Short mmCIF file of C-alpha atoms and ligand atoms in Angstrom, two decimals:
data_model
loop_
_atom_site.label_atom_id
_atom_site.label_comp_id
_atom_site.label_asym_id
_atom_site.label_seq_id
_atom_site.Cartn_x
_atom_site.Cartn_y
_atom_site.Cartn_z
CA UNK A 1 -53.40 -37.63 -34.46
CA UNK A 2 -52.30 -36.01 -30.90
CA UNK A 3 -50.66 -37.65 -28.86
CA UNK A 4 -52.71 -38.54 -25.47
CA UNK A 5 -51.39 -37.00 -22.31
CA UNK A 6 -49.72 -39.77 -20.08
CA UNK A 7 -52.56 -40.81 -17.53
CA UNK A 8 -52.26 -40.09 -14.20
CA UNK A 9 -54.61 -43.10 -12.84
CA UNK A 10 -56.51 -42.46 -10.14
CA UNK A 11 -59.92 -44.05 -10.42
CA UNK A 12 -61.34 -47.71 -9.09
CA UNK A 13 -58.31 -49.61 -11.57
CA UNK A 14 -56.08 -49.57 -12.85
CA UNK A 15 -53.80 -47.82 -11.61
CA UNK A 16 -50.41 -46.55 -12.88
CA UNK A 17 -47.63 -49.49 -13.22
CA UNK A 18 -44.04 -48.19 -12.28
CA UNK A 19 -41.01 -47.73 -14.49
CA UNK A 20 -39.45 -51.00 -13.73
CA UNK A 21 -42.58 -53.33 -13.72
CA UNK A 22 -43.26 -51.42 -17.59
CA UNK A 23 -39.78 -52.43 -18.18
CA UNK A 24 -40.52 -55.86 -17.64
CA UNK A 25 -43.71 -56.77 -19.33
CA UNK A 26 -41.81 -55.26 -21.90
CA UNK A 27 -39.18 -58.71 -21.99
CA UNK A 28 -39.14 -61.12 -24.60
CA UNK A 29 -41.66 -64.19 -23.38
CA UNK A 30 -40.62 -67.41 -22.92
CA UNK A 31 -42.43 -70.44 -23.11
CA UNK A 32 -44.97 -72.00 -21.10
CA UNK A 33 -42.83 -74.76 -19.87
CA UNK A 34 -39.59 -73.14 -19.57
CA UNK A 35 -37.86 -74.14 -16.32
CA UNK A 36 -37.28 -69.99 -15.78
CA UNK A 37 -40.57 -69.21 -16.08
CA UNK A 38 -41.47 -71.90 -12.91
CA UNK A 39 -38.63 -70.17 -11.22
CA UNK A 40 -40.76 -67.15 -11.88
CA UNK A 41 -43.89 -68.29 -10.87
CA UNK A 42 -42.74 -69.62 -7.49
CA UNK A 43 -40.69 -66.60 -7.04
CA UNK A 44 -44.34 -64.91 -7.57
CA UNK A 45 -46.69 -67.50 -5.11
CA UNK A 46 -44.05 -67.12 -2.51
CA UNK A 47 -44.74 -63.14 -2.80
CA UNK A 48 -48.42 -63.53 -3.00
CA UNK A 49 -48.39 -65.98 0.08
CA UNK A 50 -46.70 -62.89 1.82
CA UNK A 51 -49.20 -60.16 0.32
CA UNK A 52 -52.53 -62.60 1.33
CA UNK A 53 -50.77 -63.35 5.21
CA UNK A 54 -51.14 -67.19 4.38
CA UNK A 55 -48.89 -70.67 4.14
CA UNK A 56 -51.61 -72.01 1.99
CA UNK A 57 -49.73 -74.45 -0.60
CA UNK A 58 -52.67 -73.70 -3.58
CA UNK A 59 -51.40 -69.58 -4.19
CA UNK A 60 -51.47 -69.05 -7.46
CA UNK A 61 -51.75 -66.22 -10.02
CA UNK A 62 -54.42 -67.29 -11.79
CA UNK A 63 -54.69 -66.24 -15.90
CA UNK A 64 -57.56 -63.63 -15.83
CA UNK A 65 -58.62 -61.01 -14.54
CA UNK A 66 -60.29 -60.30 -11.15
CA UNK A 67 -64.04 -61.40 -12.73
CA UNK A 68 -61.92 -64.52 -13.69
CA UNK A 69 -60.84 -65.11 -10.07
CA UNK A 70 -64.51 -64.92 -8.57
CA UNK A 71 -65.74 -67.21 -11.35
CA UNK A 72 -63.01 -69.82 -10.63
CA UNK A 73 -63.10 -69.86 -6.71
CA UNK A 74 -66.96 -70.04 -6.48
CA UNK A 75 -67.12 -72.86 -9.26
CA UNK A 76 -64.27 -75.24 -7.49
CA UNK A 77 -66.57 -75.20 -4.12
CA UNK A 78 -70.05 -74.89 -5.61
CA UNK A 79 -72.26 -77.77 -6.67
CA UNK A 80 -75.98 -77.16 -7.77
CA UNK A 81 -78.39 -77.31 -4.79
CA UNK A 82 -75.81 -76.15 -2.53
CA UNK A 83 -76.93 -73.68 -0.17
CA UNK A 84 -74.64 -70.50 -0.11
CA UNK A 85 -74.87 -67.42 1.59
CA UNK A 86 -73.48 -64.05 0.22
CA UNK A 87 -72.92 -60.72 1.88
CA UNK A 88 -73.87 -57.36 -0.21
CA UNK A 89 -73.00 -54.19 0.60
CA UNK A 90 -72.43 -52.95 -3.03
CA UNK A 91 -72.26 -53.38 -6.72
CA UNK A 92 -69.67 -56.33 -6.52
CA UNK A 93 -71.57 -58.50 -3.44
CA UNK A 94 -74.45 -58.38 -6.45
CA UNK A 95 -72.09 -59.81 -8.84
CA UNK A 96 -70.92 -62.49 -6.11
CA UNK A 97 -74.67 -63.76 -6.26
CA UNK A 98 -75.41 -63.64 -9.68
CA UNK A 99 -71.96 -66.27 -10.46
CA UNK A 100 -73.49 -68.21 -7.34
CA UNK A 101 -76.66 -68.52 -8.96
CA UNK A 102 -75.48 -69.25 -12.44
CA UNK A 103 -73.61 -72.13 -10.77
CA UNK A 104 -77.23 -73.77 -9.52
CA UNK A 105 -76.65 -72.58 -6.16
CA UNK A 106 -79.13 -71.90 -3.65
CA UNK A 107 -78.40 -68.09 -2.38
CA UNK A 108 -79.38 -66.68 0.39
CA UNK A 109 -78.70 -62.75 0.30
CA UNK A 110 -77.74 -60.91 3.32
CA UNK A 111 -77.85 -57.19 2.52
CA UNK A 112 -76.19 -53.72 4.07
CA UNK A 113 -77.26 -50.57 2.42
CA UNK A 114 -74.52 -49.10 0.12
CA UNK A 115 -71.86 -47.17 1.71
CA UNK A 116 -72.71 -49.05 5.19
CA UNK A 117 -70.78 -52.62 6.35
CA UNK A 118 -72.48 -55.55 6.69
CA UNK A 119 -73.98 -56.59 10.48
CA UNK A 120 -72.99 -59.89 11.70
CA UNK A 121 -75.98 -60.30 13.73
CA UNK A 122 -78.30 -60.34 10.51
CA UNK A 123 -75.43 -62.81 9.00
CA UNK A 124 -75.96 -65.06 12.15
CA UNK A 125 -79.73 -64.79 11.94
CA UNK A 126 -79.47 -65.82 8.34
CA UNK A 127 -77.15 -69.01 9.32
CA UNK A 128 -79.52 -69.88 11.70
CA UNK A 129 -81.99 -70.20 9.40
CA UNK A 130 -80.90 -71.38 6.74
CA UNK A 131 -79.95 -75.08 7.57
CA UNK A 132 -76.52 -76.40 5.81
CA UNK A 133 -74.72 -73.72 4.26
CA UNK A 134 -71.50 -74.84 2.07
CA UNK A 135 -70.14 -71.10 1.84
CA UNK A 136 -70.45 -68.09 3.02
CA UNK A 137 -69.10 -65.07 1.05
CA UNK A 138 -68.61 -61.16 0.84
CA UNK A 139 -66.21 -58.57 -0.45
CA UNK A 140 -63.32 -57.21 1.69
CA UNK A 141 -63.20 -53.62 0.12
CA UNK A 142 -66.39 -52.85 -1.86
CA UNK A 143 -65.06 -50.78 -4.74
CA UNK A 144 -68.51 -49.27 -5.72
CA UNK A 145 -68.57 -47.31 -2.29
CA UNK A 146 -65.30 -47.43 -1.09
CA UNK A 147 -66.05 -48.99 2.06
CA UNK A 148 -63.86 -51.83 3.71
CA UNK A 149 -65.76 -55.10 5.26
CA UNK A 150 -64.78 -56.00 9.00
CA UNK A 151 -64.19 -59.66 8.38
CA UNK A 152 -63.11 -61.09 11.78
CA UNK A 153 -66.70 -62.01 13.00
CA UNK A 154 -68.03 -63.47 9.96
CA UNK A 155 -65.46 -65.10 9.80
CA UNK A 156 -65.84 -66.73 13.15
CA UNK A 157 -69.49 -66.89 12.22
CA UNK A 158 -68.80 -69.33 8.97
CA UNK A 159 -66.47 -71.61 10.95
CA UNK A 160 -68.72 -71.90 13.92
CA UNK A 161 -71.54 -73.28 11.28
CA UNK A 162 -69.04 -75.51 9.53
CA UNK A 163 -69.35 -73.40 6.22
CA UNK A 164 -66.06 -72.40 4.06
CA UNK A 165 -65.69 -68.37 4.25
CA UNK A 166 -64.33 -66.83 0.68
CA UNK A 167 -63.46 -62.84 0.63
CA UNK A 168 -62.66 -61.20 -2.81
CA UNK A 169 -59.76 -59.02 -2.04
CA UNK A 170 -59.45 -57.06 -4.97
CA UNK A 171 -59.06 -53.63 -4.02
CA UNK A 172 -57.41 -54.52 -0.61
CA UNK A 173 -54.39 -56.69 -1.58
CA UNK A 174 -51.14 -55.02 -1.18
CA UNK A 175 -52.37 -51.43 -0.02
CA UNK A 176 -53.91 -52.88 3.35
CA UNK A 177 -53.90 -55.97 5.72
CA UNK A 178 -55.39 -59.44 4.07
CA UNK A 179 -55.15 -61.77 6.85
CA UNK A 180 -56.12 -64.56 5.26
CA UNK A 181 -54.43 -67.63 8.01
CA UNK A 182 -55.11 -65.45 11.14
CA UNK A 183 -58.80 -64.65 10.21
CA UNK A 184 -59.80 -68.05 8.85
CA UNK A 185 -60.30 -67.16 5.16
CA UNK A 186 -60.88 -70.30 3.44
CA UNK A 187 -60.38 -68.67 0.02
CA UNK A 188 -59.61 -65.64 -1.79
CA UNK A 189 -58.98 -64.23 -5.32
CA UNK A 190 -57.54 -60.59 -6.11
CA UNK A 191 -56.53 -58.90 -8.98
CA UNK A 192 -53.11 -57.16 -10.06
CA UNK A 193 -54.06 -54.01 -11.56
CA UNK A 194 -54.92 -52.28 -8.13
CA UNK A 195 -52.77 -52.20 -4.75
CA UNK A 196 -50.10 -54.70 -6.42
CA UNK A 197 -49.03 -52.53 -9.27
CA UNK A 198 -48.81 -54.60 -12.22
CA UNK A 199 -51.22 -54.32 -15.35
CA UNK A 200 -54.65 -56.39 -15.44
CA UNK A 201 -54.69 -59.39 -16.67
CA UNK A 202 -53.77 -61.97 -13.31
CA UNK A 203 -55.91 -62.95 -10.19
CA UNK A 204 -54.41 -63.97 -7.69
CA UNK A 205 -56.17 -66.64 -6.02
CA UNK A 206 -55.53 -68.58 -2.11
CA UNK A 207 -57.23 -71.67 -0.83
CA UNK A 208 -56.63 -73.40 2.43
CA UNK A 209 -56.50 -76.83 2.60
CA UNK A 210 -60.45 -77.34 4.11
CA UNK A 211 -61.29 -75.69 0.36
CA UNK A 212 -59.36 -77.70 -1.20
CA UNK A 213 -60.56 -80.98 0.30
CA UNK A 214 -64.48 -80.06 -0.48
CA UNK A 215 -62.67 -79.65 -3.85
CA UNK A 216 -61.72 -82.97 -3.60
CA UNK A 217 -64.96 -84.34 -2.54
CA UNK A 218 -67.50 -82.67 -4.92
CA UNK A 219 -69.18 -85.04 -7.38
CA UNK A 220 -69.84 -82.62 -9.89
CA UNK A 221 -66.95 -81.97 -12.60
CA UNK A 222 -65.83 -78.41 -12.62
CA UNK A 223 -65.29 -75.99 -15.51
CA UNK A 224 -62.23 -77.01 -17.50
CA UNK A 225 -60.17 -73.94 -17.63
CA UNK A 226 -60.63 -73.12 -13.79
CA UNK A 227 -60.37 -76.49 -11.92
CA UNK A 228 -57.80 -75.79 -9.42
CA UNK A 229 -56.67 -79.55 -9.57
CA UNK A 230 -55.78 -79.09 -13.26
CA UNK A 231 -54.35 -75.60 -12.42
CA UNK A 232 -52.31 -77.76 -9.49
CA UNK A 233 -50.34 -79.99 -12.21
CA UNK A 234 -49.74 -76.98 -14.41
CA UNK A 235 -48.26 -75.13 -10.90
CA UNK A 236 -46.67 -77.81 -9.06
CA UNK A 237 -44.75 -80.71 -10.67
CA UNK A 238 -45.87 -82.50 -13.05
CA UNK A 239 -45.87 -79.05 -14.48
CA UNK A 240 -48.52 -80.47 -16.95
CA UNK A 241 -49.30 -78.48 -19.77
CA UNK A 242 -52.42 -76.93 -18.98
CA UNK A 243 -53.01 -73.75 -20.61
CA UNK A 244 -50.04 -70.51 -22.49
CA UNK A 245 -49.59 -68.52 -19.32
CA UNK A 246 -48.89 -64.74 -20.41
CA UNK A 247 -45.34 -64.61 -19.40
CA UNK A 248 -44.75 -61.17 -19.87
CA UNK A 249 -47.98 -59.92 -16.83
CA UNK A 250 -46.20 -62.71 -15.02
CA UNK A 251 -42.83 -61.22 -15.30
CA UNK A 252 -44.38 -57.69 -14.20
CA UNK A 253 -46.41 -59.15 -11.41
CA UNK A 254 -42.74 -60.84 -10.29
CA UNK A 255 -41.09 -57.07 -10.69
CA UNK A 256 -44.24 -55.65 -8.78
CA UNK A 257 -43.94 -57.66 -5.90
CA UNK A 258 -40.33 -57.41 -5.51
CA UNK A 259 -41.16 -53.79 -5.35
CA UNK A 260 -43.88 -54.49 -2.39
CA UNK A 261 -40.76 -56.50 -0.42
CA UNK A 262 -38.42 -53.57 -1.27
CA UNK A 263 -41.04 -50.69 0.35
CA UNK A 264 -42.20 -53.51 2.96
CA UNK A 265 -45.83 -54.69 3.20
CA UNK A 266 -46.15 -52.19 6.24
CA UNK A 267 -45.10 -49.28 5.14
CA UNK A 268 -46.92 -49.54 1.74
CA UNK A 269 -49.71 -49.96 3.92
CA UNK A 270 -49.12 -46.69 5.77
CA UNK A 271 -47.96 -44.91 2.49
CA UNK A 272 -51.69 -45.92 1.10
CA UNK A 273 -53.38 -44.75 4.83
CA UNK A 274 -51.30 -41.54 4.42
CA UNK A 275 -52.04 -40.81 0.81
CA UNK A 276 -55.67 -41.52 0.84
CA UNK A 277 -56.10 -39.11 4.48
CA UNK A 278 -54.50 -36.61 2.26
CA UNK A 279 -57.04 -36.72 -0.69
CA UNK A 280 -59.77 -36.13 1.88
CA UNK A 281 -58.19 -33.18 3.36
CA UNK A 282 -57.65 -32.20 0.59
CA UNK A 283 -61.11 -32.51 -1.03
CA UNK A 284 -62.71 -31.30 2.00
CA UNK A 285 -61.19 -27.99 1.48
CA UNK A 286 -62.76 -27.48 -2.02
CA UNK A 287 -66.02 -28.44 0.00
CA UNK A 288 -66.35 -31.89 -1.45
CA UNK A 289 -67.82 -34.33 0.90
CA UNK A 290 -66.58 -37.72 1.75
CA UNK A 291 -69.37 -40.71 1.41
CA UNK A 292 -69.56 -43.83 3.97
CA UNK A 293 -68.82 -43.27 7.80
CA UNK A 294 -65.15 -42.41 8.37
CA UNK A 295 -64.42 -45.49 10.15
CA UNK A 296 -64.97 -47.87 7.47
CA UNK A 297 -63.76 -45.55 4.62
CA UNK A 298 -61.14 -47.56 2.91
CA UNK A 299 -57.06 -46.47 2.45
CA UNK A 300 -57.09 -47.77 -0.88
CA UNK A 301 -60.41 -45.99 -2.61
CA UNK A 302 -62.02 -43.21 -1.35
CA UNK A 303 -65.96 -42.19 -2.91
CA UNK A 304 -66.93 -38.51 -2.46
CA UNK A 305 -70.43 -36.92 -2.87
CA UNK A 306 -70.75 -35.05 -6.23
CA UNK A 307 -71.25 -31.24 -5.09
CA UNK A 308 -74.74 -29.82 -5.55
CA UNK A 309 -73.38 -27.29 -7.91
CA UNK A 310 -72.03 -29.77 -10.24
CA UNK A 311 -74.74 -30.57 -12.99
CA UNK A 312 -72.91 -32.97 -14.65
CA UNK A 313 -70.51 -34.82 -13.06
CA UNK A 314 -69.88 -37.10 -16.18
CA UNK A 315 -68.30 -33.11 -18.09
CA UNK A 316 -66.01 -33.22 -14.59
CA UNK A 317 -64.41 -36.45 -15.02
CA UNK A 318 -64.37 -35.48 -18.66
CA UNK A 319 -62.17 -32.43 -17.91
CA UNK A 320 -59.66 -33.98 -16.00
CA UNK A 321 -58.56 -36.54 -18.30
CA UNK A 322 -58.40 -33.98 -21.80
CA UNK A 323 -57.08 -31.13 -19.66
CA UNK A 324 -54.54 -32.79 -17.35
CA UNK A 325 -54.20 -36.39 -18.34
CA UNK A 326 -55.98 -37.31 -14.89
CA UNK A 327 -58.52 -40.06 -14.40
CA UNK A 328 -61.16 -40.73 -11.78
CA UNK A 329 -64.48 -43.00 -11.55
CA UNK A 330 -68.26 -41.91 -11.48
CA UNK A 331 -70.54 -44.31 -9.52
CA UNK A 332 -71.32 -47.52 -10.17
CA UNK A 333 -75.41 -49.13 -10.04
CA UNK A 334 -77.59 -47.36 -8.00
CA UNK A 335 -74.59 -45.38 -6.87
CA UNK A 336 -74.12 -43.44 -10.67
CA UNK A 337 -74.06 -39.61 -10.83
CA UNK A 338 -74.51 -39.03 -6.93
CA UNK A 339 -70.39 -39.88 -6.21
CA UNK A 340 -66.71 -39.94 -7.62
CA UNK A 341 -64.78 -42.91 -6.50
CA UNK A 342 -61.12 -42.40 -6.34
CA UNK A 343 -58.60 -44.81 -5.82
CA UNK A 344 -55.12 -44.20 -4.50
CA UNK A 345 -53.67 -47.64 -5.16
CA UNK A 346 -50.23 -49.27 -5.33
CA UNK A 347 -47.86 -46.96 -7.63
CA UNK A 348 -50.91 -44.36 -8.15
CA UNK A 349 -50.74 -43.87 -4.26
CA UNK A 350 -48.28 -40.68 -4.03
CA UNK A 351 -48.98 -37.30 -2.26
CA UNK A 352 -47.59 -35.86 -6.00
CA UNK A 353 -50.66 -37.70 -7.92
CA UNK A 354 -52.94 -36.00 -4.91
CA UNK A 355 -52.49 -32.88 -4.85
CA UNK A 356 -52.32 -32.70 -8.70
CA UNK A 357 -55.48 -34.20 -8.45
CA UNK A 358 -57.09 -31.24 -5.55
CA UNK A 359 -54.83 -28.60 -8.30
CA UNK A 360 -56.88 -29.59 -11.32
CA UNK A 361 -60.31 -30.29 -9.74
CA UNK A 362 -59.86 -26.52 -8.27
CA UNK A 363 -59.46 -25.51 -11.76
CA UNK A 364 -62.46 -27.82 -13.10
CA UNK A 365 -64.96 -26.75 -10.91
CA UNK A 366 -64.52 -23.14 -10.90
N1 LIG B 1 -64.27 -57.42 -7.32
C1 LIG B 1 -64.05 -56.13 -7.00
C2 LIG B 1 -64.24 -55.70 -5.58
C3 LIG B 1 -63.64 -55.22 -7.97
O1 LIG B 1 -63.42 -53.95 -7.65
C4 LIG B 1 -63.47 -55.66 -9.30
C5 LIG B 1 -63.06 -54.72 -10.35
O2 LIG B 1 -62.98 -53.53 -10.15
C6 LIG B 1 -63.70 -57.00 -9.59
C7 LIG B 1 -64.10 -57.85 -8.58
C8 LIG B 1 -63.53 -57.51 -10.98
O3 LIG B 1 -62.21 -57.40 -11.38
P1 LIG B 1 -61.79 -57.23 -12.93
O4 LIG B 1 -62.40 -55.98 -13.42
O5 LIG B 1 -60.29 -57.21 -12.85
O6 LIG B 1 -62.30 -58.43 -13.64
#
């Protein structure tokens, strides 16, 4: 058999893991109740309490990936009947719904057209409306369209009606600003194969401590594997066996946040604003256009329009990965065959990876 090319990852996740965080999944584990492994894992929430811009206590990297991070925070909160509102403005608001709804929620959708942000106005109409609402909900940095959420007035919007505001942060944390204390974000969950630059496999999750007390108060029990209180013991002391943690992502999400302290939060931010401005000079001058209004066009995934020449866009992605190793995304839903996402995330995020990238895609489509 041939050996496969080494992947250059550049499309919505995952994206490339450095030499040293390989290097460490690649340790022997150790057990789930080994005092160096808690050393680990507060080494780790410390990090992620950095990464998120929160004190919150409950920081945890939860087992899972980022699916199992939106499953867990909306099912601590959520009680059948409750009324919750959710934000869409792509393929991943959608999903946000459908858990809500599988939990016996009430939802109220607010919708944005893909590739726009969503208005708070027609959020505030929707509050007005609706009575009580427990939660409100929407995605920082929609990774089907590459566009980034304002957050600030929603935010102000859920407090204001005395409802707990959750943001999934998955393709935002570590390559951009999470403020998660200074906007009000009652609760988050990310994942670690994006900005952070570890493998997938751990969601990082945040809850303040007005979650955690409707946590406290809900009558209904919560799924076993996700209760946060359970997760608490395991965490915290007692250190109660709760479930085998996968030591070795949790030793390469420790080396991958060490790396985020040793660039500094800000400057990976500015290396992923840099890159990613790059890429769309870059594509511009092969006449590819870039999708969403350049003021909410994320640092951290860009989309692009498929050019009208290209019949099948599906034979382009195709290319780059057998010719040159390099990997992008098509579109996702309603989105598929009209655009190319691609991320520039956490180790992936180099000017080398772009203009390999603008090199090969010359190539491809001539
Ligand atoms: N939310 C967003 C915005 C995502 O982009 C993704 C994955 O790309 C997820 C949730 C789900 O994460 P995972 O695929 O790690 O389960």
């Amino acid at each position: 058999m041939q050996t496969p090319l080494p992947r250059v990852l550049l499309g919505p996740g995952p994206s490339s893991i450095s030499p040293k965080v390989q290097e460490a999944l690649s340790r022997a584990p150790i057990g789930y109740l080994d005092p160096e492994l808690f050393e680990i894992t507060d080494r780790i929430r410390a990090r992620l309490r950095t990464v998120f811009g929160t004190q919150n206590a409950f920081t945890i990297p939860l087992t899972g990936t980022g699916m199992a991070g939106m499953e867990c925070c909306f099912a601590n909160v959520i009680e059948p009947a409750d009324k919750v509102l959710v934000g869409i403005h792509g393929f991943f608001g959608h999903r946000m719904a459908e858990i809500t709804r599988r939990l016996g929620a009430e939802v109220i959708t607010v919708e944005a057209e893909w590739g726009e942000v969503l208005e708070p106005a027609a959020i505030a109409k929707a509050l007005d409306a609706a009575g009580k609402v427990k939660l409100v909900a929407c995605v920082h940095a929609e990774t089907s369209t590459g566009i980034c959420q304002p957050l600030e007035e929603i935010a102000k919007l859920a407090r204001e009606h005395g409802a707990l505001f959750l943001v999934d942060t998955v393709t935002s944390l570590g390559g951009m600003p999470v403020e998660v204390d200074r906007l009000g974000i009652d609760i988050s969950y990310s994942a670690t194969q994006k900005c952070i630059g570890a493998p997938s496999g751990i969601s990082p999750i945040t809850v303040s401590e007005r979650a955690w007390a409707v946590r406290q108060q809900r009558r209904a029990p919560v799924e076993w594997y996700f209760d946060w209180v359970l997760l608490k013991d395991y965490y915290d002391a007692p250190h109660t066996y709760h479930h085998t943690v996968p030591a070795n992502l949790l030793y390469a999400l420790d080396a991958a946040l060490e790396e985020i302290e040793e660039e500094g939060l800000e400057d990976r931010w500015r290396r992923h604003v840099a890159v990613s401005t790059l890429l769309r000079e870059q594509l511009k001058e092969l006449g590819i256009k870039a999708f969403g209004r350049a003021e909410h066009r994320l640092p951290t995934l860009n989309a692009f329009y498929v050019p009208d020449a290209v019949d099948n866009e599906a034979n382009v992605r195709a290319r780059l990965l057998q010719d040159y190793g390099i990997e992008i995304g098509g579109g996702l839903g309603k989105l598929k065959g009209k655009i190319w996402r691609i991320g520039t995330m956490g180790s992936s995020a180099t000017p080398r990876n772009v203009l390999l990238l603008s090199a090969a895609l010359r190539t491809v489509l001539n």
